[in-house]
Amino acid sequence: MNEEMKQLAAAFGAKSTTEDVLAGIDLKNKRYLITGVSSGMGIEIARSLVAHGAEVVGTARNLAKAEEATGQVRTAAETSSGSFDVIALDLADLESVRTSADKLVADGGAFDAIIANAGIMATPFERTRDGFENQFATNYLGHFLFVNRIASLIREGGRLVTVSSNGHRWADIDLEDPNFEKRAYDPWDSYGAAKTAVVLFAVEFDRRYRDRGIRATSLMPGVANTGLGQHLTQEDLAALIERTERENAAADLPPSEFKTIPQVAATSVWAAVAADGDEIGGHYCQDCQVVPIDDTPGLRSAVMSYAVDPERAKLLWTKSEELVGEHF
């Protein structure tokens, strides 16, 4: 990255949009994979990349829903030199994960970055067909298996971007009981733990692949009305807002601010395209910047130390291999 691009990257912040991040950047002959393109942030990430000439492959559990939801992405592809395709992928079903990954590997198309964007939040307790707790499986374990199976497709100098949340500050991953088999289920503990696992995955993936020039990072996109909270009742939403504002007030932090969809998608696009790989590799980002480690209470722009602990990252990797029955 030249000095001018470094200065531009440093200028991005909480209000930056996907178009701000990609201003003046031609992505012709660049190829990206984005999980979860049937709603919210995934649609905008795909649209912005395609609009700048990129080839984008998106994944969705429901292809009919994705087809209906991504009209603006296809329109952007028609007016640029980019392209857009969607493949079926159910991250909560390991058979689906393996089938989708195998098809991509057989196709052989390389990617400049994989953006592990798909996720669910605070869902009622449910086990997947493979026996895993649903949030852990969808937000983390499915991505772990999928990304590792297609890791050979990431180009030298490429990126893995995993979408986490400041909700990781609510819970560490329980390596002895990640699927709530021995303890009472709490939807927010599960969500926080799964998002912690997402950060740890990027830490260990970065360690394993940096010698190939591939860097991995995780991030907090920000808060926006993306459809992520579709499982929450109005009472649940009110309780969530009350909890976050109470925690912020106790930590002497300002109230949380909502972002627009282009703003909430900006950090993912920045990390995949515009950021310096050596600066973001193995780190946690927010508002288009690397943020520090800070265990002080409150939903601050920082990452908890347990989420970037390299030893815990290695332990989680080993545990995940045991759960999926594959070694990478």
GROMACS .gro file of C-alpha atoms in nm:
model
  328
    1MET     CA    1   0.000   0.000   0.000
    2ASN     CA    2   0.146   0.337  -0.105
    3GLU     CA    3   0.160   0.640   0.124
    4GLU     CA    4  -0.141   0.808  -0.035
    5MET     CA    5  -0.360   0.500   0.022
    6LYS     CA    6  -0.237   0.475   0.382
    7GLN     CA    7  -0.340   0.835   0.445
    8LEU     CA    8  -0.681   0.772   0.292
    9ALA     CA    9  -0.732   0.457   0.500
   10ALA     CA   10  -0.643   0.645   0.819
   11ALA     CA   11  -0.909   0.905   0.738
   12PHE     CA   12  -1.196   0.656   0.749
   13GLY     CA   13  -1.411   0.632   1.061
   14ALA     CA   14  -1.754   0.564   1.208
   15LYS     CA   15  -1.941   0.767   0.947
   16SER     CA   16  -1.755   0.629   0.645
   17THR     CA   17  -1.961   0.443   0.385
   18THR     CA   18  -1.876   0.167   0.144
   19GLU     CA   19  -1.846   0.427  -0.133
   20ASP     CA   20  -1.608   0.635   0.077
   21VAL     CA   21  -1.387   0.330   0.128
   22LEU     CA   22  -1.388   0.232  -0.238
   23ALA     CA   23  -1.363   0.579  -0.391
   24GLY     CA   24  -1.127   0.567  -0.690
   25ILE     CA   25  -1.061   0.192  -0.657
   26ASP     CA   26  -1.104  -0.032  -0.962
   27LEU     CA   27  -1.180  -0.392  -0.865
   28LYS     CA   28  -1.182  -0.538  -1.215
   29ASN     CA   29  -1.035  -0.891  -1.210
   30LYS     CA   30  -1.078  -0.906  -0.831
   31ARG     CA   31  -1.299  -1.183  -0.691
   32TYR     CA   32  -1.470  -1.198  -0.352
   33LEU     CA   33  -1.680  -1.447  -0.158
   34ILE     CA   34  -1.940  -1.318   0.087
   35THR     CA   35  -2.152  -1.541   0.310
   36GLY     CA   36  -2.504  -1.422   0.385
   37VAL     CA   37  -2.614  -1.200   0.094
   38SER     CA   38  -2.991  -1.230   0.132
   39SER     CA   39  -3.032  -0.938   0.372
   40GLY     CA   40  -2.886  -0.622   0.520
   41MET     CA   41  -2.512  -0.583   0.532
   42GLY     CA   42  -2.430  -0.871   0.299
   43ILE     CA   43  -2.633  -0.715   0.019
   44GLU     CA   44  -2.455  -0.381   0.055
   45ILE     CA   45  -2.110  -0.538   0.071
   46ALA     CA   46  -2.184  -0.728  -0.249
   47ARG     CA   47  -2.337  -0.424  -0.423
   48SER     CA   48  -2.044  -0.198  -0.344
   49LEU     CA   49  -1.783  -0.448  -0.465
   50VAL     CA   50  -1.971  -0.532  -0.783
   51ALA     CA   51  -2.027  -0.162  -0.857
   52HIS     CA   52  -1.650  -0.118  -0.867
   53GLY     CA   53  -1.600  -0.403  -1.113
   54ALA     CA   54  -1.547  -0.701  -0.885
   55GLU     CA   55  -1.666  -1.055  -0.941
   56VAL     CA   56  -1.866  -1.155  -0.634
   57VAL     CA   57  -1.992  -1.495  -0.524
   58GLY     CA   58  -2.248  -1.474  -0.247
   59THR     CA   59  -2.395  -1.750  -0.035
   60ALA     CA   60  -2.744  -1.787   0.104
   61ARG     CA   61  -2.941  -2.055   0.282
   62ASN     CA   62  -3.254  -1.964   0.083
   63LEU     CA   63  -3.173  -1.903  -0.284
   64ALA     CA   64  -3.523  -1.776  -0.366
   65LYS     CA   65  -3.499  -1.515  -0.090
   66ALA     CA   66  -3.153  -1.414  -0.207
   67GLU     CA   67  -3.271  -1.380  -0.567
   68GLU     CA   68  -3.549  -1.146  -0.459
   69ALA     CA   69  -3.330  -0.947  -0.218
   70THR     CA   70  -3.031  -0.884  -0.443
   71GLY     CA   71  -3.189  -0.701  -0.733
   72GLN     CA   72  -2.979  -0.392  -0.662
   73VAL     CA   73  -2.663  -0.602  -0.673
   74ARG     CA   74  -2.755  -0.745  -1.013
   75THR     CA   75  -2.839  -0.397  -1.138
   76ALA     CA   76  -2.497  -0.276  -1.025
   77ALA     CA   77  -2.335  -0.568  -1.208
   78GLU     CA   78  -2.521  -0.477  -1.529
   79THR     CA   79  -2.388  -0.121  -1.519
   80SER     CA   80  -2.029  -0.213  -1.437
   81SER     CA   81  -1.778  -0.472  -1.547
   82GLY     CA   82  -1.854  -0.681  -1.239
   83SER     CA   83  -2.052  -1.000  -1.192
   84PHE     CA   84  -2.264  -1.157  -0.921
   85ASP     CA   85  -2.363  -1.516  -0.850
   86VAL     CA   86  -2.522  -1.684  -0.549
   87ILE     CA   87  -2.467  -2.039  -0.428
   88ALA     CA   88  -2.658  -2.236  -0.166
   89LEU     CA   89  -2.499  -2.265   0.177
   90ASP     CA   90  -2.661  -2.352   0.509
   91LEU     CA   91  -2.396  -2.290   0.773
   92ALA     CA   92  -2.600  -2.478   1.033
   93ASP     CA   93  -2.579  -2.797   0.825
   94LEU     CA   94  -2.232  -2.946   0.787
   95GLU     CA   95  -2.340  -3.156   0.489
   96SER     CA   96  -2.446  -2.836   0.310
   97VAL     CA   97  -2.116  -2.672   0.410
   98ARG     CA   98  -1.912  -2.958   0.267
   99THR     CA   99  -2.118  -2.974  -0.053
  100SER     CA  100  -2.083  -2.601  -0.118
  101ALA     CA  101  -1.712  -2.598  -0.037
  102ASP     CA  102  -1.645  -2.899  -0.259
  103LYS     CA  103  -1.820  -2.732  -0.553
  104LEU     CA  104  -1.613  -2.418  -0.514
  105VAL     CA  105  -1.288  -2.614  -0.496
  106ALA     CA  106  -1.386  -2.818  -0.801
  107ASP     CA  107  -1.460  -2.496  -0.989
  108GLY     CA  108  -1.112  -2.372  -0.894
  109GLY     CA  109  -1.187  -2.000  -0.901
  110ALA     CA  110  -0.957  -1.805  -0.668
  111PHE     CA  111  -1.068  -1.532  -0.428
  112ASP     CA  112  -0.896  -1.212  -0.321
  113ALA     CA  113  -1.093  -1.217   0.003
  114ILE     CA  114  -1.353  -1.419   0.188
  115ILE     CA  115  -1.592  -1.216   0.401
  116ALA     CA  116  -1.757  -1.441   0.660
  117ASN     CA  117  -2.058  -1.217   0.709
  118ALA     CA  118  -2.358  -1.446   0.769
  119GLY     CA  119  -2.496  -1.472   1.120
  120ILE     CA  120  -2.791  -1.493   1.356
  121MET     CA  121  -2.849  -1.322   1.689
  122ALA     CA  122  -3.008  -1.422   2.022
  123THR     CA  123  -3.222  -1.700   1.882
  124PRO     CA  124  -3.427  -1.938   2.099
  125PHE     CA  125  -3.247  -2.256   2.197
  126GLU     CA  126  -3.221  -2.500   1.910
  127ARG     CA  127  -2.989  -2.777   1.803
  128THR     CA  128  -2.882  -2.827   1.443
  129ARG     CA  129  -2.921  -3.159   1.265
  130ASP     CA  130  -2.556  -3.226   1.360
  131GLY     CA  131  -2.634  -3.167   1.730
  132PHE     CA  132  -2.468  -2.827   1.775
  133GLU     CA  133  -2.622  -2.523   1.942
  134ASN     CA  134  -2.762  -2.313   1.658
  135GLN     CA  135  -2.585  -1.980   1.719
  136PHE     CA  136  -2.249  -2.147   1.774
  137ALA     CA  137  -2.297  -2.352   1.458
  138THR     CA  138  -2.423  -2.075   1.232
  139ASN     CA  139  -2.206  -1.786   1.344
  140TYR     CA  140  -1.885  -1.979   1.395
  141LEU     CA  141  -1.853  -2.355   1.342
  142GLY     CA  142  -2.006  -2.360   0.992
  143HIS     CA  143  -1.771  -2.080   0.887
  144PHE     CA  144  -1.474  -2.263   1.043
  145LEU     CA  145  -1.541  -2.570   0.829
  146PHE     CA  146  -1.637  -2.380   0.514
  147VAL     CA  147  -1.340  -2.142   0.514
  148ASN     CA  148  -1.087  -2.412   0.593
  149ARG     CA  149  -1.219  -2.635   0.313
  150ILE     CA  150  -1.177  -2.355   0.057
  151ALA     CA  151  -0.865  -2.192   0.203
  152SER     CA  152  -0.660  -2.313  -0.095
  153LEU     CA  153  -0.865  -2.076  -0.313
  154ILE     CA  154  -0.748  -1.762  -0.134
  155ARG     CA  155  -0.490  -1.586  -0.348
  156GLU     CA  156  -0.149  -1.493  -0.214
  157GLY     CA  157  -0.192  -1.153  -0.053
  158GLY     CA  158  -0.560  -1.227   0.010
  159ARG     CA  159  -0.774  -1.175   0.316
  160LEU     CA  160  -1.014  -1.351   0.548
  161VAL     CA  161  -1.256  -1.108   0.714
  162THR     CA  162  -1.478  -1.246   0.990
  163VAL     CA  163  -1.771  -1.038   1.111
  164SER     CA  164  -1.795  -1.038   1.489
  165SER     CA  165  -1.970  -0.794   1.724
  166ASN     CA  166  -1.910  -0.594   2.037
  167GLY     CA  167  -2.147  -0.850   2.182
  168HIS     CA  168  -1.832  -1.061   2.217
  169ARG     CA  169  -1.773  -0.853   2.530
  170TRP     CA  170  -2.066  -1.029   2.697
  171ALA     CA  171  -1.922  -1.381   2.695
  172ASP     CA  172  -1.607  -1.580   2.632
  173ILE     CA  173  -1.639  -1.914   2.454
  174ASP     CA  174  -1.669  -2.209   2.692
  175LEU     CA  175  -1.425  -2.455   2.539
  176GLU     CA  176  -1.556  -2.736   2.760
  177ASP     CA  177  -1.923  -2.678   2.679
  178PRO     CA  178  -1.964  -2.467   2.362
  179ASN     CA  179  -2.299  -2.629   2.280
  180PHE     CA  180  -2.472  -2.571   2.616
  181GLU     CA  181  -2.495  -2.939   2.699
  182LYS     CA  182  -2.404  -2.895   3.067
  183ARG     CA  183  -2.536  -2.547   3.149
  184ALA     CA  184  -2.850  -2.342   3.112
  185TYR     CA  185  -2.890  -2.169   2.776
  186ASP     CA  186  -2.894  -1.791   2.758
  187PRO     CA  187  -2.940  -1.640   2.408
  188TRP     CA  188  -2.708  -1.346   2.474
  189ASP     CA  189  -2.438  -1.559   2.636
  190SER     CA  190  -2.455  -1.786   2.332
  191TYR     CA  191  -2.438  -1.494   2.090
  192GLY     CA  192  -2.146  -1.332   2.274
  193ALA     CA  193  -1.955  -1.660   2.294
  194ALA     CA  194  -2.006  -1.734   1.924
  195LYS     CA  195  -1.884  -1.387   1.831
  196THR     CA  196  -1.580  -1.437   2.055
  197ALA     CA  197  -1.513  -1.760   1.867
  198VAL     CA  198  -1.529  -1.566   1.540
  199VAL     CA  199  -1.251  -1.334   1.662
  200LEU     CA  200  -1.037  -1.623   1.785
  201PHE     CA  201  -1.080  -1.796   1.448
  202ALA     CA  202  -0.932  -1.495   1.268
  203VAL     CA  203  -0.641  -1.483   1.514
  204GLU     CA  204  -0.542  -1.844   1.453
  205PHE     CA  205  -0.613  -1.838   1.079
  206ASP     CA  206  -0.387  -1.535   1.048
  207ARG     CA  207  -0.108  -1.712   1.235
  208ARG     CA  208  -0.134  -2.017   1.012
  209TYR     CA  209  -0.154  -1.835   0.677
  210ARG     CA  210   0.049  -1.517   0.713
  211ASP     CA  211   0.358  -1.685   0.564
  212ARG     CA  212   0.155  -1.725   0.245
  213GLY     CA  213   0.084  -1.354   0.253
  214ILE     CA  214  -0.278  -1.416   0.357
  215ARG     CA  215  -0.400  -1.210   0.651
  216ALA     CA  216  -0.712  -1.252   0.863
  217THR     CA  217  -0.898  -0.999   1.073
  218SER     CA  218  -1.225  -0.971   1.262
  219LEU     CA  219  -1.449  -0.672   1.315
  220MET     CA  220  -1.746  -0.500   1.472
  221PRO     CA  221  -1.952  -0.351   1.187
  222GLY     CA  222  -2.166  -0.122   1.399
  223VAL     CA  223  -2.534  -0.115   1.483
  224ALA     CA  224  -2.795  -0.081   1.210
  225ASN     CA  225  -3.137  -0.215   1.118
  226THR     CA  226  -3.006  -0.505   0.909
  227GLY     CA  227  -3.265  -0.769   0.993
  228LEU     CA  228  -3.025  -0.947   1.228
  229GLY     CA  229  -3.271  -0.904   1.514
  230GLN     CA  230  -3.562  -1.067   1.335
  231HIS     CA  231  -3.599  -1.329   1.608
  232LEU     CA  232  -3.638  -1.066   1.880
  233THR     CA  233  -3.975  -0.949   2.008
  234GLN     CA  234  -4.038  -0.582   2.078
  235GLU     CA  235  -3.985  -0.661   2.446
  236ASP     CA  236  -3.654  -0.829   2.364
  237LEU     CA  237  -3.540  -0.527   2.162
  238ALA     CA  238  -3.639  -0.289   2.440
  239ALA     CA  239  -3.449  -0.499   2.693
  240LEU     CA  240  -3.142  -0.507   2.467
  241ILE     CA  241  -3.142  -0.130   2.425
  242GLU     CA  242  -3.189  -0.082   2.799
  243ARG     CA  243  -2.902  -0.320   2.875
  244THR     CA  244  -2.658  -0.157   2.634
  245GLU     CA  245  -2.740   0.195   2.748
  246ARG     CA  246  -2.714   0.093   3.114
  247GLU     CA  247  -2.373  -0.061   3.052
  248ASN     CA  248  -2.257   0.240   2.852
  249ALA     CA  249  -2.372   0.480   3.121
  250ALA     CA  250  -2.199   0.279   3.394
  251ALA     CA  251  -1.879   0.287   3.189
  252ASP     CA  252  -1.915   0.661   3.122
  253LEU     CA  253  -1.961   0.596   2.750
  254PRO     CA  254  -2.195   0.789   2.518
  255PRO     CA  255  -2.521   0.628   2.402
  256SER     CA  256  -2.492   0.387   2.112
  257GLU     CA  257  -2.549   0.538   1.767
  258PHE     CA  258  -2.718   0.364   1.478
  259LYS     CA  259  -2.551   0.358   1.139
  260THR     CA  260  -2.690   0.341   0.788
  261ILE     CA  261  -2.649   0.017   0.593
  262PRO     CA  262  -2.365   0.163   0.378
  263GLN     CA  263  -2.191   0.275   0.699
  264VAL     CA  264  -2.234  -0.056   0.879
  265ALA     CA  265  -2.094  -0.243   0.577
  266ALA     CA  266  -1.795  -0.012   0.536
  267THR     CA  267  -1.555  -0.180   0.779
  268SER     CA  268  -1.596  -0.519   0.608
  269VAL     CA  269  -1.523  -0.365   0.268
  270TRP     CA  270  -1.234  -0.162   0.410
  271ALA     CA  271  -1.079  -0.471   0.569
  272ALA     CA  272  -1.119  -0.680   0.253
  273VAL     CA  273  -0.999  -0.421   0.005
  274ALA     CA  274  -0.845  -0.098   0.135
  275ALA     CA  275  -0.674  -0.170   0.467
  276ASP     CA  276  -0.308  -0.262   0.502
  277GLY     CA  277  -0.297  -0.638   0.556
  278ASP     CA  278   0.003  -0.622   0.786
  279GLU     CA  279  -0.174  -0.368   1.006
  280ILE     CA  280  -0.505  -0.555   1.040
  281GLY     CA  281  -0.374  -0.914   1.040
  282GLY     CA  282  -0.465  -1.091   1.364
  283HIS     CA  283  -0.638  -0.782   1.500
  284TYR     CA  284  -0.994  -0.665   1.568
  285CYS     CA  285  -1.135  -0.364   1.384
  286GLN     CA  286  -1.419  -0.117   1.423
  287ASP     CA  287  -1.512   0.200   1.235
  288CYS     CA  288  -1.251   0.122   0.967
  289GLN     CA  289  -0.967   0.117   1.219
  290VAL     CA  290  -0.778  -0.136   1.429
  291VAL     CA  291  -0.893  -0.097   1.789
  292PRO     CA  292  -0.705  -0.174   2.112
  293ILE     CA  293  -0.745  -0.447   2.371
  294ASP     CA  294  -0.949  -0.316   2.665
  295ASP     CA  295  -1.125  -0.531   2.925
  296THR     CA  296  -1.290  -0.232   3.094
  297PRO     CA  297  -1.670  -0.286   3.110
  298GLY     CA  298  -1.894  -0.128   2.849
  299LEU     CA  299  -1.951  -0.168   2.475
  300ARG     CA  300  -1.651   0.041   2.385
  301SER     CA  301  -1.449   0.042   2.062
  302ALA     CA  302  -1.210  -0.224   2.180
  303VAL     CA  303  -1.164  -0.598   2.194
  304MET     CA  304  -1.159  -0.817   2.504
  305SER     CA  305  -0.825  -0.980   2.575
  306TYR     CA  306  -0.976  -1.329   2.586
  307ALA     CA  307  -1.097  -1.286   2.226
  308VAL     CA  308  -0.747  -1.229   2.085
  309ASP     CA  309  -0.556  -1.465   2.315
  310PRO     CA  310  -0.339  -1.673   2.077
  311GLU     CA  311  -0.334  -1.974   2.308
  312ARG     CA  312  -0.713  -1.979   2.336
  313ALA     CA  313  -0.731  -1.941   1.960
  314LYS     CA  314  -0.522  -2.256   1.918
  315LEU     CA  315  -0.735  -2.446   2.170
  316LEU     CA  316  -1.056  -2.342   1.994
  317TRP     CA  317  -0.913  -2.452   1.659
  318THR     CA  318  -0.835  -2.797   1.800
  319LYS     CA  319  -1.178  -2.821   1.963
  320SER     CA  320  -1.344  -2.720   1.637
  321GLU     CA  321  -1.155  -2.986   1.443
  322GLU     CA  322  -1.281  -3.243   1.693
  323LEU     CA  323  -1.639  -3.122   1.653
  324VAL     CA  324  -1.642  -3.131   1.272
  325GLY     CA  325  -1.427  -3.443   1.249
  326GLU     CA  326  -1.169  -3.289   1.016
  327HIS     CA  327  -0.814  -3.159   1.060
  328PHE     CA  328  -0.667  -2.860   0.878
   0.00000   0.00000   0.00000
